[in-house]
CSV table of C-alpha atoms in Angstrom, one decimal:
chain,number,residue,atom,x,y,z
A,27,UNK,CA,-28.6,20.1,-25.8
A,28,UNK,CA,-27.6,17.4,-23.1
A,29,UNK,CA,-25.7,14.3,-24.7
A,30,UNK,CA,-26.4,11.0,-23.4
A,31,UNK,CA,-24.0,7.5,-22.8
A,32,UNK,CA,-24.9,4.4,-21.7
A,33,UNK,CA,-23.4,2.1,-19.8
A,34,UNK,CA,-23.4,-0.3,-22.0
A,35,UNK,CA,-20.2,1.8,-23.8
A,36,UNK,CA,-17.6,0.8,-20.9
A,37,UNK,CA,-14.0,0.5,-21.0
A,38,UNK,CA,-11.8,-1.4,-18.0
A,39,UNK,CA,-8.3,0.9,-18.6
A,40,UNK,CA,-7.9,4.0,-19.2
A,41,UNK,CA,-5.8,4.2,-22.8
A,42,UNK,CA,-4.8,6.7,-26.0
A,43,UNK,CA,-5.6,3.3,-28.1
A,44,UNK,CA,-9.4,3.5,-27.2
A,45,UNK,CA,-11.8,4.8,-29.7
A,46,UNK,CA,-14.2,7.3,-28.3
A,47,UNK,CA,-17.9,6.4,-28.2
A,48,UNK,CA,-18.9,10.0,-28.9
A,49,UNK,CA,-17.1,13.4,-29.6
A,50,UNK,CA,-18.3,16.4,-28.1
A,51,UNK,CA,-17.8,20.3,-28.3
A,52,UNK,CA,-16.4,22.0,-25.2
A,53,UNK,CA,-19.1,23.3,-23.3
A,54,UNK,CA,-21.1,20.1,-23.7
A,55,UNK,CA,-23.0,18.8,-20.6
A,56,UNK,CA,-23.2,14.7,-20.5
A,57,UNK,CA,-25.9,12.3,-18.7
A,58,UNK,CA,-22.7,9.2,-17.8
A,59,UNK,CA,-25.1,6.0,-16.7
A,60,UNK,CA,-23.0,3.7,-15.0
A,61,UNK,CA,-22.8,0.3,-14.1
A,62,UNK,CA,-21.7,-0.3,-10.0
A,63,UNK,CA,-17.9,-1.8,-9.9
A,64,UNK,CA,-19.4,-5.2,-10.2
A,65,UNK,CA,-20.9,-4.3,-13.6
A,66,UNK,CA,-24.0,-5.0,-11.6
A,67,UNK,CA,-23.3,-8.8,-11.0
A,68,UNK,CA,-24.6,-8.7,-7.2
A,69,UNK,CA,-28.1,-8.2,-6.9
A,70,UNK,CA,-29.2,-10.1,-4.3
A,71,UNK,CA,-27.6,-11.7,-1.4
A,72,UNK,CA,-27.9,-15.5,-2.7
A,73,UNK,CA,-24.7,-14.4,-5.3
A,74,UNK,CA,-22.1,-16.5,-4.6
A,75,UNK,CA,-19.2,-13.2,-4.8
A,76,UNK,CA,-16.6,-15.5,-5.5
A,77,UNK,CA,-18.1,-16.7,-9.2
A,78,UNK,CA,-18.6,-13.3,-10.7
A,79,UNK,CA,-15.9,-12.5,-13.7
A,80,UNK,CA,-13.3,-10.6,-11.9
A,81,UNK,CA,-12.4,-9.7,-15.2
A,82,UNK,CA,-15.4,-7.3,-14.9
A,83,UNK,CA,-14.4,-4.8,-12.2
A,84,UNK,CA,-14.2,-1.2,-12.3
A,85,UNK,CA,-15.6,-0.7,-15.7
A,86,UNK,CA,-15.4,3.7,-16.9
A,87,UNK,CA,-18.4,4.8,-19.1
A,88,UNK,CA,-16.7,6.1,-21.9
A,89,UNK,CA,-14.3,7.4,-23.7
A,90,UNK,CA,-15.5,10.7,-24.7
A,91,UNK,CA,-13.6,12.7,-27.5
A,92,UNK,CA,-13.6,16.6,-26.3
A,93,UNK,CA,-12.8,18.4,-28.9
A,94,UNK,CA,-9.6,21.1,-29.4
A,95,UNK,CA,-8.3,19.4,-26.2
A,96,UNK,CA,-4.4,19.0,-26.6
A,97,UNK,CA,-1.4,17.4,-24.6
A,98,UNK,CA,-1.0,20.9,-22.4
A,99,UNK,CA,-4.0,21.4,-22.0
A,100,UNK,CA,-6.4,20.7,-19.1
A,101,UNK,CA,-9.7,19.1,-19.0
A,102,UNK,CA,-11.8,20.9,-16.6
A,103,UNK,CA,-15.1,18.7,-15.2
A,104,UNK,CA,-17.9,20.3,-13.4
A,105,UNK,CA,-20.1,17.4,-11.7
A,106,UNK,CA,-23.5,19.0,-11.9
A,107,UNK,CA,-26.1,16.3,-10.9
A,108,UNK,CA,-25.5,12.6,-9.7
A,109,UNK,CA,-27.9,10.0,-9.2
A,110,UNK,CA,-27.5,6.6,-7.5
A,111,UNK,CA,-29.3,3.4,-7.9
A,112,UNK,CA,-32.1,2.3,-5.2
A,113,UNK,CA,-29.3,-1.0,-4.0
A,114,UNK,CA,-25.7,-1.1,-3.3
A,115,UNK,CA,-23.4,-4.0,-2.5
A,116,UNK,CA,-19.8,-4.3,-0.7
A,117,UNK,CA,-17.5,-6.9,-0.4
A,118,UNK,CA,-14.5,-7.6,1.5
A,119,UNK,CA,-12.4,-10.9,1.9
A,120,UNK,CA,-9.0,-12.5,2.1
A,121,UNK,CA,-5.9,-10.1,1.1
A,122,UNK,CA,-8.6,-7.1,0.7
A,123,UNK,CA,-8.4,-3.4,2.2
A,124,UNK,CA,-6.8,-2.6,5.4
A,125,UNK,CA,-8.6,-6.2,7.0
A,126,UNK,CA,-7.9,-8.9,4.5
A,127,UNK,CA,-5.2,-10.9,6.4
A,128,UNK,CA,-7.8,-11.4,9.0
A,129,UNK,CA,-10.5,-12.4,7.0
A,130,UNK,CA,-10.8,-16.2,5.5
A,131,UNK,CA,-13.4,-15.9,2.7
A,132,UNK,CA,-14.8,-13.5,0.1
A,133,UNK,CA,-18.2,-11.5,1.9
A,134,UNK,CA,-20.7,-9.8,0.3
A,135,UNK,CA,-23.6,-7.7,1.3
A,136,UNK,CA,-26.6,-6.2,-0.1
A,137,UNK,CA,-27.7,-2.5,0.9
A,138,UNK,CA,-30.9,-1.3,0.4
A,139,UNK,CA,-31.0,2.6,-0.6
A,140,UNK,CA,-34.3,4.2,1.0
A,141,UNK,CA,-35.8,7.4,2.1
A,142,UNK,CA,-32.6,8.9,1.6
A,143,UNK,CA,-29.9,6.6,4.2
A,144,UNK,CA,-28.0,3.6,3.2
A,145,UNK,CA,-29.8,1.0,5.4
A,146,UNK,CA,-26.9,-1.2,6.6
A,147,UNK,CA,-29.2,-3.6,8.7
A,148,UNK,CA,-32.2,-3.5,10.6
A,149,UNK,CA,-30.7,-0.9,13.2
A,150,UNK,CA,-28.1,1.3,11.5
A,151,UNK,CA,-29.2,3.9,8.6
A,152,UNK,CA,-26.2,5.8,6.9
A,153,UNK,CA,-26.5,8.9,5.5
A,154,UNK,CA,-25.5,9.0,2.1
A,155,UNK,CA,-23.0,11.0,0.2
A,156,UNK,CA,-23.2,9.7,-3.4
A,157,UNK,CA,-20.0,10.1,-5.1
A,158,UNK,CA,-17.3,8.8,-7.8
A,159,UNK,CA,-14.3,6.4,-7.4
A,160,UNK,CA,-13.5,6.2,-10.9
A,161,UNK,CA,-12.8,9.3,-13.0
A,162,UNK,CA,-10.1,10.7,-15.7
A,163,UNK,CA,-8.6,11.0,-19.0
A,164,UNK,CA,-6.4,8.0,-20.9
A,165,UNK,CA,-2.3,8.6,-19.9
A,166,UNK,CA,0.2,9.3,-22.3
A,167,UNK,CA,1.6,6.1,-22.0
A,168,UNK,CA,0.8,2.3,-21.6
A,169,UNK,CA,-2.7,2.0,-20.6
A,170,UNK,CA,-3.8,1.5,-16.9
A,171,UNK,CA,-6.3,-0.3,-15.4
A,172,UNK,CA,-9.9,1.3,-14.3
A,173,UNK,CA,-8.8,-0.3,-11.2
A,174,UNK,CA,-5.6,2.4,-10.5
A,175,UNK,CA,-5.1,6.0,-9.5
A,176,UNK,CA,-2.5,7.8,-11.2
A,177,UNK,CA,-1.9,11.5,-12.5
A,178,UNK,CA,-4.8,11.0,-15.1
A,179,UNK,CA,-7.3,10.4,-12.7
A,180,UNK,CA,-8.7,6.7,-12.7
A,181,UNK,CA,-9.5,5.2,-9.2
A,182,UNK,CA,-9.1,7.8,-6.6
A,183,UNK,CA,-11.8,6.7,-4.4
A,184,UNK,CA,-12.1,10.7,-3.2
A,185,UNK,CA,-15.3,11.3,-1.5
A,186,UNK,CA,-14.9,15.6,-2.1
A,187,UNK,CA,-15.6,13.7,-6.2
A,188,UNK,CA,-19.3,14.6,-5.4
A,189,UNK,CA,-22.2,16.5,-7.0
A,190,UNK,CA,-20.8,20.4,-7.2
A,191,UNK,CA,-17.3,19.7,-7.8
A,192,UNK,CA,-14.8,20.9,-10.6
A,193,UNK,CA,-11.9,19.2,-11.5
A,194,UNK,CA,-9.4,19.6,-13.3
A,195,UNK,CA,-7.3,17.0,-15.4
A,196,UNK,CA,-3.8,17.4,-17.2
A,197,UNK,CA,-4.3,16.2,-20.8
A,198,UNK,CA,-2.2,13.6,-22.0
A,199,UNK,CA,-3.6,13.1,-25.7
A,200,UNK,CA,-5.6,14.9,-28.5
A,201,UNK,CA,-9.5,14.8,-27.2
A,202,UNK,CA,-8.6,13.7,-23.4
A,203,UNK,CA,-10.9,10.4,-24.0
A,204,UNK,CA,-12.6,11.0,-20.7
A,205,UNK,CA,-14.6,8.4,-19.2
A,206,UNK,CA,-16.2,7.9,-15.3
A,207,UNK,CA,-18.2,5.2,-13.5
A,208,UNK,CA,-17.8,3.2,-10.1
A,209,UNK,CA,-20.1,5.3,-8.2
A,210,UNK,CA,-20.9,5.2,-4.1
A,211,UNK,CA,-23.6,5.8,-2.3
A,212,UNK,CA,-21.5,6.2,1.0
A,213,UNK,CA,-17.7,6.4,1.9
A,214,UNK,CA,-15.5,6.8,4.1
A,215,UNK,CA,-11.7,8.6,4.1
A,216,UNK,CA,-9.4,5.3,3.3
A,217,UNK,CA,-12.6,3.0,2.0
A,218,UNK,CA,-10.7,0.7,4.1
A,219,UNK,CA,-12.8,-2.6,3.5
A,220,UNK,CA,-11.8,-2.6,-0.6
A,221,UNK,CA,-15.4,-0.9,-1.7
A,222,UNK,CA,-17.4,1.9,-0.7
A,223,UNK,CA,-21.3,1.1,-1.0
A,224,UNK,CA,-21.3,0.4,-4.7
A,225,UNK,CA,-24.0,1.4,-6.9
A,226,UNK,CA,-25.2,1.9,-10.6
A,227,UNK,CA,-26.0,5.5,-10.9
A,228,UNK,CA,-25.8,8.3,-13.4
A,229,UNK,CA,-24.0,11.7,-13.6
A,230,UNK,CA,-24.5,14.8,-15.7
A,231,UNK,CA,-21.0,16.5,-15.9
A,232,UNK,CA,-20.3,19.6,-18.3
A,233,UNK,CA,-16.6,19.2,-20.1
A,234,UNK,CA,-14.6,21.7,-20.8
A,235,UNK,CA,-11.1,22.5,-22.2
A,236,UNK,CA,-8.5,25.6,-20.5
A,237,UNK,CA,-5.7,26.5,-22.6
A,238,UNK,CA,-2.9,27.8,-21.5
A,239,UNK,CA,-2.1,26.2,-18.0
A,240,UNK,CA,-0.7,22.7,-16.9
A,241,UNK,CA,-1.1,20.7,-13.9
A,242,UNK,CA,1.2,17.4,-13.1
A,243,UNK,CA,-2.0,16.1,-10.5
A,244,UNK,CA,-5.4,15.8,-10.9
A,245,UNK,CA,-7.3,19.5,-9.3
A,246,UNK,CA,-10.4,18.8,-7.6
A,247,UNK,CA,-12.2,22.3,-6.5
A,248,UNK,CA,-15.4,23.2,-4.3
A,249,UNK,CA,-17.5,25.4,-2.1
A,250,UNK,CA,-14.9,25.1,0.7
A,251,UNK,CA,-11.3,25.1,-1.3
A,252,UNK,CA,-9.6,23.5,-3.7
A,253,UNK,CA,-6.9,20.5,-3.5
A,254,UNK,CA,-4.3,18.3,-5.7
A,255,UNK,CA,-5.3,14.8,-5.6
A,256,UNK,CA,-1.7,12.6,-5.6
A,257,UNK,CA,-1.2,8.9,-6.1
A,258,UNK,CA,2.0,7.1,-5.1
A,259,UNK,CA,3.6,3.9,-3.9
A,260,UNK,CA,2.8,5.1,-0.1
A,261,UNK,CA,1.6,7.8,2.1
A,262,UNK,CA,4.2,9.2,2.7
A,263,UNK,CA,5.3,9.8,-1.1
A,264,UNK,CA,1.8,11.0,-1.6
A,265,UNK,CA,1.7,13.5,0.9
A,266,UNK,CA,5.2,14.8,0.0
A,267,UNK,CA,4.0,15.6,-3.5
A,268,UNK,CA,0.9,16.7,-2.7
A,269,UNK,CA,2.0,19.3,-0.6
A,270,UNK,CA,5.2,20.6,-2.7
A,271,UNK,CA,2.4,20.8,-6.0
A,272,UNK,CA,-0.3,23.0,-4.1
A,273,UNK,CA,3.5,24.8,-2.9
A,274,UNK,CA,4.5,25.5,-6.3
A,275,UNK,CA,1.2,26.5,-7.7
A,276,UNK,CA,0.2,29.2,-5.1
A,277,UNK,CA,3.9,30.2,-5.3
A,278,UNK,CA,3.5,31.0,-8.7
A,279,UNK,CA,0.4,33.2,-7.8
A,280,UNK,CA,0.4,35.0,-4.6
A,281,UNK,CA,3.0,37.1,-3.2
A,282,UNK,CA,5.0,35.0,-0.8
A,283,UNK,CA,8.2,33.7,0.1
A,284,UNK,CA,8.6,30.2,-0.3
A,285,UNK,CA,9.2,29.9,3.5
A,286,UNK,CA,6.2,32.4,4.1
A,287,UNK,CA,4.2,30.1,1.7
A,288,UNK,CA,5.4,27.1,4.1
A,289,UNK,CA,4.3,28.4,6.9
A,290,UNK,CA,0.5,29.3,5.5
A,291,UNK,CA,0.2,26.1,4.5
A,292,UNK,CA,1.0,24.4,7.6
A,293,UNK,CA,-1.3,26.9,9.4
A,294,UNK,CA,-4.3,26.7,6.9
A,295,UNK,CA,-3.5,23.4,4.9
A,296,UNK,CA,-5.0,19.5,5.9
A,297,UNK,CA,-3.4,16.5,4.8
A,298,UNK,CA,-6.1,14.2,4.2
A,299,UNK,CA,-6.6,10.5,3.1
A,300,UNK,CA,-8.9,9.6,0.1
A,301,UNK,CA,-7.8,5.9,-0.2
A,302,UNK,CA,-5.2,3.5,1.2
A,303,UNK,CA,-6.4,0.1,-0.5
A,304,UNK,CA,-5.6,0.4,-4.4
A,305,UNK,CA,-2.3,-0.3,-6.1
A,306,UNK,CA,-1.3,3.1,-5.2
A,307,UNK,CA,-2.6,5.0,-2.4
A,308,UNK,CA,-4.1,8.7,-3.0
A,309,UNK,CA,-4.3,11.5,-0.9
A,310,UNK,CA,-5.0,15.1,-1.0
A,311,UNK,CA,-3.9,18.4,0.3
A,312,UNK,CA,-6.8,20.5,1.1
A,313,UNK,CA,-6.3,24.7,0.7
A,314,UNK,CA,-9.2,26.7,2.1
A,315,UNK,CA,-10.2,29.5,-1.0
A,316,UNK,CA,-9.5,32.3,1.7
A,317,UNK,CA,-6.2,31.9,0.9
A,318,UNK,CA,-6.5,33.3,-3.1
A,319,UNK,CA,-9.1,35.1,-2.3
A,320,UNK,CA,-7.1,37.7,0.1
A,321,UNK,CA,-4.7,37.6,-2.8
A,322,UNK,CA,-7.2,39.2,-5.6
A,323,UNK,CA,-6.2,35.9,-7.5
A,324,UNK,CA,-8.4,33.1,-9.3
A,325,UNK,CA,-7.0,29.5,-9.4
A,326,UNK,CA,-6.9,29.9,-13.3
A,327,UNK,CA,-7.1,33.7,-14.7
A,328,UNK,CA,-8.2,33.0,-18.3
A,329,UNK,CA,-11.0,30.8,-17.7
């Protein structure tokens, strides 16, 4: 049986004090509907950007109760189908994204989703790689805002967050209270401009819970390899803890030196840039599966 949420169940910070809108087993697979990061206040090109409540932004689908999930624990997500609306929208403006000090007023722009491209204007047709910006558990502290990354997920803006994906979240409090939502149809590395193409969509995700391993950083794994996904004050912080996690983990499973270790990773591993335009900036470092693989070893044995 497939469980179903609405988007009319939405929360705007990840937090312990929210009450889940429905409990599930592990195992369960969930159809998420979602609004876009507007909470679908842009549909058409007449809306003035600057009155919609800002108040509004980012909102999470959720929070979803897993049950016999435990501080220790990790939540493990498999994205198994996602669906985007037939419209996006982006924005830009003063003080936004990499730009903003050379832009005077708030922009907006309609997108019309067709034939499978994200038609940009009458010349330019962009293919599409639907995927999630928001995504996590609630932190075991203060809450935080849909609108920031952190180690429980939340805005990571990582286009690899796509249909086929597993990831993996540390759990902070009894159930995880998992929730998801501001959805793209296209995005670049950096989503420089402040959005992505925004749009309402829908994902079917199966949750599970894995006992007996812990990760500080969110785990994102697929087809290709598998990679921590870091948040911090600035690149360079990111980077630096991105690379010493995947260092530590694979040290822990593979028979290599440290130093060894250091030097497979700078042969094998990419530094990569999900976003550089949210409170903190999130990157991740990217590990082809070749490298367990010729080791015997899975990422987490008692799956």
């Amino acid at each position: 049986m497939v469980e179903t949420l609405s988007c009319s169940k939405v929360i705007y910070s990840f937090s312990k004090e929210h009450a889940p809108v429905i409990r599930v087993k592990p195992g369960t697979t969930v159809e998420i509907e979602t609004y876009d990061c507007f909470q679908n206040q842009v549909q058409t090109a007449d809306t003035k950007i600057e009155g919609i409540d800002w108040d509004a932004i980012n909102p999470a689908t959720g929070p979803i109760h897993i049950e016999s999930a435990m501080p220790g624990d990790l939540l493990k997500v498999t994205i198994e189908k996602l669906e985007i609306g037939e419209q996006g929208v982006m924005a830009t403006g003063p003080d936004l994204g990499v730009m903003g000090h050379r832009i005077d007023e708030l922009v907006s722009k309609i997108i019309p989703i067709q034939d499978g491209k994200a038609h940009f204007n009458e010349r330019l047709a962009l293919p599409l790689n639907p995927m999630i910006g928001v995504i996590g558990v609630a932190p075991e502290a203060e809450a935080i805002s849909c609108g920031t990354p952190g180690r429980h997920g939340g805005n990571m803006d990582t286009k690899l967050i796509t249909e086929g994906a597993t990831l993996y979240f540390p759990v902070f409090v009894e159930g995880a209270l998992f929730a998801l939502g501001d959805f793209h149809a296209a995005m670049g590395d950096g989503e420089i401009g402040v959005t992505g193409i925004e749009v309402p969509g829908k994902a079917t995700v199966t949750l599970d819970v894995v006992k007996g391993h812990s990760i500080a950083h969110p785990l994102l794994v697929n087809e290709e390899g598998f990679t921590f996904l870091v948040s911090a004050k600035t690149l360079d912080e990111a980077v630096k803890v991105a690379v010493e996690e995947t260092a530590d983990f694979l040290v822990a499973r593979i028979d290599l030196s440290l130093a060894e270790l250091a030097m497979l990773l700078s042969a094998v591993g990419q530094v990569q840039v999900s976003q550089v335009v949210d409170p903190l900036l999130t990157v991740r470092f990217f590990v082809p599966h070749q490298v367990l693989e010729a080791y015997g070893v899975r990422l987490f044995e008692n799956e």
